[in-house]
Structures are given as structure tokens and as C-alpha cells.
mmCIF file of C-alpha atoms in Angstrom:
data_model
loop_
_atom_site.group_PDB
_atom_site.id
_atom_site.type_symbol
_atom_site.label_atom_id
_atom_site.label_comp_id
_atom_site.label_asym_id
_atom_site.label_seq_id
_atom_site.Cartn_x
_atom_site.Cartn_y
_atom_site.Cartn_z
ATOM 1 C CA MET A 2 0.000 0.000 0.000
ATOM 2 C CA ALA A 3 1.344 3.380 -1.001
ATOM 3 C CA THR A 4 1.999 6.091 1.527
ATOM 4 C CA ILE A 5 1.717 9.575 0.070
ATOM 5 C CA ARG A 6 3.024 12.561 1.981
ATOM 6 C CA LEU A 7 2.967 16.287 1.406
ATOM 7 C CA GLY A 8 5.572 17.293 -1.144
ATOM 8 C CA ASP A 9 5.562 13.925 -2.921
ATOM 9 C CA VAL A 10 4.948 13.853 -6.647
ATOM 10 C CA ALA A 11 1.358 12.689 -7.105
ATOM 11 C CA PRO A 12 1.496 9.170 -8.549
ATOM 12 C CA ASN A 13 0.551 9.046 -12.203
ATOM 13 C CA PHE A 14 -2.041 6.611 -13.523
ATOM 14 C CA THR A 15 -4.246 5.896 -16.505
ATOM 15 C CA ALA A 16 -7.923 5.154 -15.996
ATOM 16 C CA LYS A 17 -11.306 5.192 -17.681
ATOM 17 C CA SER A 18 -13.639 8.051 -16.777
ATOM 18 C CA THR A 19 -16.992 9.515 -17.725
ATOM 19 C CA GLU A 20 -15.081 11.912 -20.018
ATOM 20 C CA GLY A 21 -12.852 9.291 -21.668
ATOM 21 C CA ASP A 22 -9.508 7.749 -20.824
ATOM 22 C CA ILE A 23 -7.283 9.840 -18.549
ATOM 23 C CA ASN A 24 -3.538 9.893 -18.095
ATOM 24 C CA PHE A 25 -3.511 11.825 -14.855
ATOM 25 C CA HIS A 26 -0.347 13.900 -15.327
ATOM 26 C CA ASP A 27 -1.167 14.678 -18.955
ATOM 27 C CA TRP A 28 -4.730 15.589 -18.006
ATOM 28 C CA LEU A 29 -3.503 17.973 -15.296
ATOM 29 C CA GLY A 30 -1.111 19.716 -17.692
ATOM 30 C CA ASP A 31 -0.005 22.972 -16.039
ATOM 31 C CA SER A 32 -3.112 23.201 -13.848
ATOM 32 C CA TRP A 33 -3.583 22.535 -10.172
ATOM 33 C CA GLY A 34 -5.789 19.561 -9.417
ATOM 34 C CA ILE A 35 -8.162 18.009 -6.907
ATOM 35 C CA LEU A 36 -8.536 14.231 -6.820
ATOM 36 C CA PHE A 37 -11.269 13.118 -4.465
ATOM 37 C CA SER A 38 -12.818 9.725 -3.789
ATOM 38 C CA HIS A 39 -16.345 8.572 -3.030
ATOM 39 C CA PRO A 40 -17.359 5.380 -1.246
ATOM 40 C CA ALA A 41 -19.733 4.213 -3.994
ATOM 41 C CA ASP A 42 -22.176 5.264 -6.711
ATOM 42 C CA TYR A 43 -25.808 5.914 -5.873
ATOM 43 C CA THR A 44 -25.020 6.941 -2.307
ATOM 44 C CA PRO A 45 -26.736 9.980 -0.786
ATOM 45 C CA VAL A 46 -23.842 12.037 0.573
ATOM 46 C CA CYS A 47 -21.745 11.512 -2.572
ATOM 47 C CA THR A 48 -24.646 12.642 -4.727
ATOM 48 C CA THR A 49 -24.816 15.961 -2.871
ATOM 49 C CA GLU A 50 -21.035 16.360 -3.031
ATOM 50 C CA LEU A 51 -20.744 15.844 -6.776
ATOM 51 C CA GLY A 52 -23.650 18.199 -7.377
ATOM 52 C CA THR A 53 -21.922 20.820 -5.236
ATOM 53 C CA VAL A 54 -18.636 20.449 -7.118
ATOM 54 C CA ALA A 55 -20.452 20.879 -10.441
ATOM 55 C CA LYS A 56 -21.945 24.155 -9.185
ATOM 56 C CA TYR A 57 -18.550 25.287 -7.850
ATOM 57 C CA LYS A 58 -16.648 24.499 -11.043
ATOM 58 C CA PRO A 59 -16.446 28.176 -12.120
ATOM 59 C CA GLU A 60 -14.659 28.911 -8.814
ATOM 60 C CA PHE A 61 -12.184 26.094 -9.420
ATOM 61 C CA ASP A 62 -11.684 27.292 -13.008
ATOM 62 C CA LYS A 63 -10.847 30.820 -11.755
ATOM 63 C CA ARG A 64 -8.075 29.264 -9.661
ATOM 64 C CA ASN A 65 -6.736 27.093 -12.534
ATOM 65 C CA VAL A 66 -7.828 23.935 -10.687
ATOM 66 C CA LYS A 67 -9.078 20.803 -12.450
ATOM 67 C CA VAL A 68 -11.342 18.484 -10.465
ATOM 68 C CA VAL A 69 -11.659 14.715 -10.880
ATOM 69 C CA ALA A 70 -13.717 12.338 -8.746
ATOM 70 C CA LEU A 71 -13.327 8.610 -8.217
ATOM 71 C CA SER A 72 -15.502 5.722 -7.107
ATOM 72 C CA VAL A 73 -14.847 1.975 -7.045
ATOM 73 C CA ASP A 74 -17.767 1.326 -9.387
ATOM 74 C CA GLY A 75 -17.679 0.845 -13.146
ATOM 75 C CA LEU A 76 -18.200 3.274 -15.998
ATOM 76 C CA GLU A 77 -21.779 2.270 -16.845
ATOM 77 C CA SER A 78 -22.767 2.706 -13.196
ATOM 78 C CA HIS A 79 -21.142 6.149 -13.187
ATOM 79 C CA LYS A 80 -23.072 7.228 -16.273
ATOM 80 C CA GLY A 81 -26.392 6.269 -14.728
ATOM 81 C CA TRP A 82 -25.473 7.939 -11.453
ATOM 82 C CA VAL A 83 -24.580 11.191 -13.239
ATOM 83 C CA ASN A 84 -28.180 11.373 -14.482
ATOM 84 C CA ASP A 85 -29.409 11.099 -10.902
ATOM 85 C CA ILE A 86 -26.951 13.774 -9.722
ATOM 86 C CA ASN A 87 -28.057 16.166 -12.455
ATOM 87 C CA GLU A 88 -31.730 15.559 -11.655
ATOM 88 C CA THR A 89 -31.630 15.721 -7.859
ATOM 89 C CA GLN A 90 -29.025 18.480 -7.491
ATOM 90 C CA ASN A 91 -30.358 20.687 -10.295
ATOM 91 C CA THR A 92 -27.005 20.872 -12.039
ATOM 92 C CA THR A 93 -24.908 19.272 -14.787
ATOM 93 C CA VAL A 94 -21.849 17.249 -13.829
ATOM 94 C CA ASN A 95 -19.040 18.974 -15.704
ATOM 95 C CA PHE A 96 -15.922 17.071 -14.614
ATOM 96 C CA PRO A 97 -14.730 13.468 -15.010
ATOM 97 C CA ILE A 98 -15.527 10.633 -12.606
ATOM 98 C CA ILE A 99 -12.942 7.841 -12.679
ATOM 99 C CA ALA A 100 -14.156 4.250 -12.866
ATOM 100 C CA ASP A 101 -11.925 2.443 -10.388
ATOM 101 C CA ASP A 102 -13.641 -0.931 -10.193
ATOM 102 C CA ASP A 103 -10.216 -2.636 -10.267
ATOM 103 C CA LYS A 104 -9.215 -0.406 -7.301
ATOM 104 C CA ASN A 105 -5.861 0.437 -8.920
ATOM 105 C CA VAL A 106 -6.079 4.171 -8.204
ATOM 106 C CA SER A 107 -7.653 3.641 -4.781
ATOM 107 C CA GLU A 108 -4.754 1.458 -3.730
ATOM 108 C CA LEU A 109 -2.185 3.742 -5.337
ATOM 109 C CA TYR A 110 -3.496 6.643 -3.251
ATOM 110 C CA ASP A 111 -4.322 4.616 -0.102
ATOM 111 C CA MET A 112 -8.013 5.466 -0.310
ATOM 112 C CA ILE A 113 -9.249 2.194 1.184
ATOM 113 C CA HIS A 114 -8.941 1.999 4.952
ATOM 114 C CA PRO A 115 -9.738 -1.598 5.946
ATOM 115 C CA ASN A 116 -10.617 -0.820 9.552
ATOM 116 C CA ALA A 117 -13.313 1.553 8.299
ATOM 117 C CA ASN A 118 -14.442 -0.521 5.308
ATOM 118 C CA ASP A 119 -12.360 -3.079 3.433
ATOM 119 C CA LYS A 120 -14.167 -2.578 0.107
ATOM 120 C CA LEU A 121 -15.166 1.065 -0.233
ATOM 121 C CA THR A 122 -12.995 4.161 -0.385
ATOM 122 C CA VAL A 123 -13.072 6.773 2.350
ATOM 123 C CA ARG A 124 -13.571 10.434 1.378
ATOM 124 C CA SER A 125 -9.984 11.247 0.478
ATOM 125 C CA VAL A 126 -9.000 14.626 -0.962
ATOM 126 C CA PHE A 127 -5.665 15.379 -2.614
ATOM 127 C CA VAL A 128 -4.823 18.890 -3.776
ATOM 128 C CA ILE A 129 -2.006 18.787 -6.307
ATOM 129 C CA GLY A 130 0.026 21.791 -7.408
ATOM 130 C CA ASP A 131 0.996 22.779 -10.937
ATOM 131 C CA ASP A 132 4.340 21.117 -10.197
ATOM 132 C CA LYS A 133 2.485 17.765 -9.786
ATOM 133 C CA LYS A 134 3.349 17.686 -6.065
ATOM 134 C CA VAL A 135 0.828 16.933 -3.323
ATOM 135 C CA LYS A 136 0.006 20.122 -1.404
ATOM 136 C CA LEU A 137 -2.859 18.961 0.830
ATOM 137 C CA ILE A 138 -4.344 15.689 2.042
ATOM 138 C CA ILE A 139 -7.660 15.478 3.909
ATOM 139 C CA THR A 140 -9.432 12.243 4.819
ATOM 140 C CA TYR A 141 -13.042 12.171 5.927
ATOM 141 C CA PRO A 142 -15.072 9.146 7.006
ATOM 142 C CA ALA A 143 -17.723 7.945 4.587
ATOM 143 C CA SER A 144 -20.501 9.418 6.735
ATOM 144 C CA THR A 145 -19.286 13.037 6.640
ATOM 145 C CA GLY A 146 -19.739 15.168 3.538
ATOM 146 C CA ARG A 147 -16.969 17.555 2.618
ATOM 147 C CA ASN A 148 -16.996 21.337 2.900
ATOM 148 C CA PHE A 149 -16.030 22.661 -0.533
ATOM 149 C CA ASP A 150 -15.935 26.260 0.693
ATOM 150 C CA GLU A 151 -13.073 25.089 2.907
ATOM 151 C CA LEU A 152 -11.328 23.486 -0.071
ATOM 152 C CA LEU A 153 -11.541 26.757 -1.989
ATOM 153 C CA ARG A 154 -10.188 28.616 1.051
ATOM 154 C CA VAL A 155 -7.277 26.207 1.341
ATOM 155 C CA ILE A 156 -6.484 26.472 -2.368
ATOM 156 C CA ASP A 157 -6.423 30.273 -2.060
ATOM 157 C CA SER A 158 -3.925 29.892 0.782
ATOM 158 C CA LEU A 159 -1.819 27.281 -1.024
ATOM 159 C CA GLN A 160 -1.575 29.356 -4.187
ATOM 160 C CA LEU A 161 -0.818 32.554 -2.284
ATOM 161 C CA THR A 162 1.872 30.994 -0.111
ATOM 162 C CA ALA A 163 3.428 29.135 -3.061
ATOM 163 C CA TYR A 164 4.334 32.411 -4.749
ATOM 164 C CA HIS A 165 4.821 34.803 -1.811
ATOM 165 C CA LYS A 166 6.843 34.412 1.387
ATOM 166 C CA VAL A 167 3.823 34.495 3.645
ATOM 167 C CA ALA A 168 1.620 32.139 5.625
ATOM 168 C CA THR A 169 -2.083 32.399 6.406
ATOM 169 C CA PRO A 170 -3.345 32.590 10.018
ATOM 170 C CA ALA A 171 -6.217 30.690 11.609
ATOM 171 C CA ASN A 172 -9.574 31.049 9.840
ATOM 172 C CA TRP A 173 -7.969 33.213 7.143
ATOM 173 C CA LYS A 174 -10.077 34.062 4.112
ATOM 174 C CA ASN A 175 -9.026 35.504 0.790
ATOM 175 C CA GLY A 176 -8.511 39.255 1.163
ATOM 176 C CA GLU A 177 -7.490 39.246 4.817
ATOM 177 C CA ASP A 178 -4.054 40.056 6.267
ATOM 178 C CA VAL A 179 -1.365 37.389 6.195
ATOM 179 C CA VAL A 180 1.705 36.475 8.225
ATOM 180 C CA ILE A 181 5.180 37.380 6.968
ATOM 181 C CA SER A 182 7.520 34.393 6.889
ATOM 182 C CA PRO A 183 9.919 34.301 9.876
ATOM 183 C CA ALA A 184 12.768 33.879 7.382
ATOM 184 C CA ILE A 185 12.241 37.444 6.161
ATOM 185 C CA THR A 186 14.228 40.034 8.127
ATOM 186 C CA ASN A 187 12.741 43.383 9.121
ATOM 187 C CA GLU A 188 15.182 45.027 6.735
ATOM 188 C CA GLN A 189 13.791 43.022 3.810
ATOM 189 C CA ILE A 190 10.142 43.766 4.543
ATOM 190 C CA PRO A 191 9.825 47.230 2.860
ATOM 191 C CA GLY A 192 11.143 45.907 -0.439
ATOM 192 C CA MET A 193 9.052 42.750 -0.368
ATOM 193 C CA PHE A 194 5.863 44.055 1.244
ATOM 194 C CA PRO A 195 5.393 47.687 0.177
ATOM 195 C CA LYS A 196 1.850 47.811 1.610
ATOM 196 C CA GLY A 197 3.420 47.982 5.058
ATOM 197 C CA HIS A 198 3.244 45.663 8.035
ATOM 198 C CA LYS A 199 2.344 45.471 11.696
ATOM 199 C CA GLU A 200 4.647 43.798 14.201
ATOM 200 C CA ILE A 201 2.664 42.129 16.986
ATOM 201 C CA LYS A 202 5.659 40.142 18.198
ATOM 202 C CA PRO A 203 9.071 39.806 16.553
ATOM 203 C CA TYR A 204 7.942 36.440 15.211
ATOM 204 C CA LEU A 205 4.374 37.557 14.372
ATOM 205 C CA ARG A 206 4.295 40.224 11.679
ATOM 206 C CA MET A 207 1.168 40.901 9.641
ATOM 207 C CA THR A 208 0.858 42.475 6.202
ATOM 208 C CA PRO A 209 -1.998 42.998 3.728
ATOM 209 C CA GLN A 210 -2.395 40.160 1.257
ATOM 210 C CA PRO A 211 0.324 40.850 -1.335
ATOM 211 C CA ASN A 212 -1.379 39.544 -4.481
ATOM 212 C CA LEU A 213 -4.365 41.913 -4.301
ATOM 213 C CA ASP A 214 -4.472 45.343 -5.919
#
């Protein structure tokens, strides 16, 4: 069983999906990505989740993030399920769902936790950067639906902190002040953060979010 940690290159794979065959790395291209698993087709929580992701797709697109789901059921099952999702969630599924009935991808990404269920995947989430490296891993039990507002918030933080020497504080939301990296000296701050900063403690220095006008 694979163990994937933050900073690892996301394992590549080829698989069938509702939008054709996918080579994961080629499909990602230069985009960020979310790979998330579902315990099974025709399950209630998963149906609400996939409907939510379809409605949120414009937000993911704005952030250059491609989304792909996975379930351990086959392609024909997926296609029928998509009709139910569209009907019950008043949306149109607009992203691929991987058919992982051979469990190759589930095992590659350690999505099956035998002490929870030895056949179905848990609700794993992997956020993958444009460098193909894993930036975030969240695992939910099958009974708890995911909060996709939180995933958008985390992606905003990941993309901000990937390109600027800052970190985001507790409960941070896009547009709020951020923390200057401890590696930055006070002398470097004016050149790097021209919007100014506030020193609360020598190790806790706040500045307006640098990538906003």
C-alpha cells in the first residue's frame, strides 16, 4: 500500500472516466488539481457532493484547478449515477468521474482503509500543485460530507503561499491580512511588502495580502 506525503509527486495513472480515458499527469497539464474519492455510486452524501462540485466548477476554473472524482464502481454505473446527480441536485456534472472498479487508483493513493471498510474508499481529498506535487491531504469518514468552501479557502492559501513568502493565520479568508515568513528580516520587509506591516511580536508580523491590488 502506497503512503503519500505532502511534497511527494502525485502518482501518475491511466484510468477510464466519464469523459474518456485519462492519463492523470497529462490531463492535469499545467493546472492545479483536486482528486477526491467517493465510497460508492448511488449513495446519498456523494450525490450531494458531486452536485456541489459541479456548481462550484467556475470557482475552481478561476483558480486554474481541475477536479476529478473517483468511485470503485464501473463506468456504466457512473453514467447512470450522473443522471441522478443532475436531476436531484439541479445541475450538470461537468468534470470526469474515474471508474476504479479494479481499485488500482484507490490502492495507489491509499483510499481504502480496511478498519473503516475493506471494500469502499473513504472520502480522500488530494490537492495537487501545478508542479504535480501533493500540497494537501484530507481524509473524511464515509458518513461526513466535505466542505467545498473550505477546499476553496485552502487552495487560495496554497496558491498565495506558493508564490509569496507568507503564511495564512487561523480562519484566514481571501482578502485578509497574512503572516510574513519568519525567514524574512525586518530590513527586507519594505522591499518585499510595500503595503506595510504590523509587528505584533518579533515572530508575528502581519501584512496585507500581497497579491491583491
